[in-house]
PDB file of C-alpha atoms in Angstrom:
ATOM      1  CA  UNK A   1      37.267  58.662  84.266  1.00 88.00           C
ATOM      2  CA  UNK A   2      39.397  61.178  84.266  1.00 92.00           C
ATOM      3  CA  UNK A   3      43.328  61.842  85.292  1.00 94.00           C
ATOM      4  CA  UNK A   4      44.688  63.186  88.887  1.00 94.00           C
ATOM      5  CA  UNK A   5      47.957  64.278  90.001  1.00 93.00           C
ATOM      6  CA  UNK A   6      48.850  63.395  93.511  1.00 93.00           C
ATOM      7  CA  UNK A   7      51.593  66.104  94.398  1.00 92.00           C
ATOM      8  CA  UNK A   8      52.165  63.960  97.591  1.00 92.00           C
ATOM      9  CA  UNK A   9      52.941  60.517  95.974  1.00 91.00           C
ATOM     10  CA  UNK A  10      53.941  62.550  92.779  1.00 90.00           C
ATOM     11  CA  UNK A  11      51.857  59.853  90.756  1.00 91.00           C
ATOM     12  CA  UNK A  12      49.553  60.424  88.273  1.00 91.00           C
ATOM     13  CA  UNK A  13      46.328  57.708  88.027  1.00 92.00           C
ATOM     14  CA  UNK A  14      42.994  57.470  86.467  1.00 92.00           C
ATOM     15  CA  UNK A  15      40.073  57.296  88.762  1.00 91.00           C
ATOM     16  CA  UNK A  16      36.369  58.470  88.344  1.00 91.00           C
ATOM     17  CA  UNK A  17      37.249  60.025  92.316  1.00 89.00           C
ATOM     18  CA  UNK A  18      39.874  62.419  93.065  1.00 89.00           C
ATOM     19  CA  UNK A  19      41.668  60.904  96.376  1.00 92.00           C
ATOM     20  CA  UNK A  20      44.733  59.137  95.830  1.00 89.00           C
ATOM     21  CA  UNK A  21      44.392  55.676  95.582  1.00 82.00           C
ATOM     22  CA  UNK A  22      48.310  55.069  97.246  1.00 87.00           C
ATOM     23  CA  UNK A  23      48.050  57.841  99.918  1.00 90.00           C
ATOM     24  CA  UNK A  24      43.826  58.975 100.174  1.00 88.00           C
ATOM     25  CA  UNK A  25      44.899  62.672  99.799  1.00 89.00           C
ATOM     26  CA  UNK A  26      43.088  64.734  97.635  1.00 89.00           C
ATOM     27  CA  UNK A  27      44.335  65.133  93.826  1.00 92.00           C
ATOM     28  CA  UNK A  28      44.110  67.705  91.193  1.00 93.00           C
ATOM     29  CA  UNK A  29      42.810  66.961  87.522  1.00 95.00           C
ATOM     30  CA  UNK A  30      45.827  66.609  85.379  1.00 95.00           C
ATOM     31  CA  UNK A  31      45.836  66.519  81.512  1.00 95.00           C
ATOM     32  CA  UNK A  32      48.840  64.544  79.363  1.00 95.00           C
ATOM     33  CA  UNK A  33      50.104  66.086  76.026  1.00 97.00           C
ATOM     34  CA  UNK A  34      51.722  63.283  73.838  1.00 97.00           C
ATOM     35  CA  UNK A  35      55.443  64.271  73.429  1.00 97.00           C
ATOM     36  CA  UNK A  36      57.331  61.670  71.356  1.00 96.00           C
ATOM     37  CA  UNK A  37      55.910  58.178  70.212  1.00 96.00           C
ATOM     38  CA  UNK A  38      58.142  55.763  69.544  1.00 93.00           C
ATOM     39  CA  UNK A  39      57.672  52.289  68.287  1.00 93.00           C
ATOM     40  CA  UNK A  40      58.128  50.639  72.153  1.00 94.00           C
ATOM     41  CA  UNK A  41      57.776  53.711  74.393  1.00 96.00           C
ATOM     42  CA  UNK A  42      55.406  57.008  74.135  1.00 96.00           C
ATOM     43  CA  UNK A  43      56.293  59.685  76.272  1.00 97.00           C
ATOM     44  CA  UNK A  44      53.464  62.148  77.694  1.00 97.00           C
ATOM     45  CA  UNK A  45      53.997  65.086  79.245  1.00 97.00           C
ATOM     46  CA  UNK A  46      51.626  65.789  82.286  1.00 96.00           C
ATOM     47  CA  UNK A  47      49.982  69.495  83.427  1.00 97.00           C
ATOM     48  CA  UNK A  48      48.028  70.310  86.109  1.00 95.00           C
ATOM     49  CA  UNK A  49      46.076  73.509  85.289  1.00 93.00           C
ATOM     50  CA  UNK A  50      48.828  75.415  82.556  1.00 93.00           C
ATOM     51  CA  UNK A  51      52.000  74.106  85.212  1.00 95.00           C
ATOM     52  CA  UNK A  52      53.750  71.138  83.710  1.00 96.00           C
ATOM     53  CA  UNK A  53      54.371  68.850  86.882  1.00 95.00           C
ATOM     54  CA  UNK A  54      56.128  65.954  85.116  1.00 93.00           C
ATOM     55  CA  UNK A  55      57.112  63.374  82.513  1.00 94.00           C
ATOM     56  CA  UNK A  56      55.725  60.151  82.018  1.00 94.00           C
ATOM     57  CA  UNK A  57      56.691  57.048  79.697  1.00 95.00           C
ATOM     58  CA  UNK A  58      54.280  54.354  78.734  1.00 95.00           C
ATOM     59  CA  UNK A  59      55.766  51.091  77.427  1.00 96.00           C
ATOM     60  CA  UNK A  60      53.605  50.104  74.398  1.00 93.00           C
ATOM     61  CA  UNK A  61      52.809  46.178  75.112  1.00 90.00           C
ATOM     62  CA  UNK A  62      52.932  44.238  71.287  1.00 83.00           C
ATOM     63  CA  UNK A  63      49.818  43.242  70.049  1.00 71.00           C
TER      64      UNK A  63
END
């Protein structure tokens, strides 16, 4: 499975197929870099080829 940027929902998912699973436009393959990790929140940013497209922040769930 691999990660897909929808520029038309502007939400990145994982799928093993690259239409959007909100809208059923196509995607492109994105890639996250981790930015800051923090002990409740990482924060990833997310390119799509060498362009960085967004941010995203992942609340870390305990346990």
């Amino acid at each position: 499975m691999d990660y897909y940027y929808c520029f038309a929902c502007k939400k990145l998912f994982k799928s093993s197929d690259s239409s959007c699973v909100r809208c059923g436009k196509g995607a492109a393959v994105a890639t996250r870099k981790l930015v800051r990790s923090g002990l409740k929140i990482d924060v990833y940013q997310i390119y799509v080829g060498d362009k960085l497209v967004g941010n995203q922040r992942v609340v870390k769930r305990p346990g």
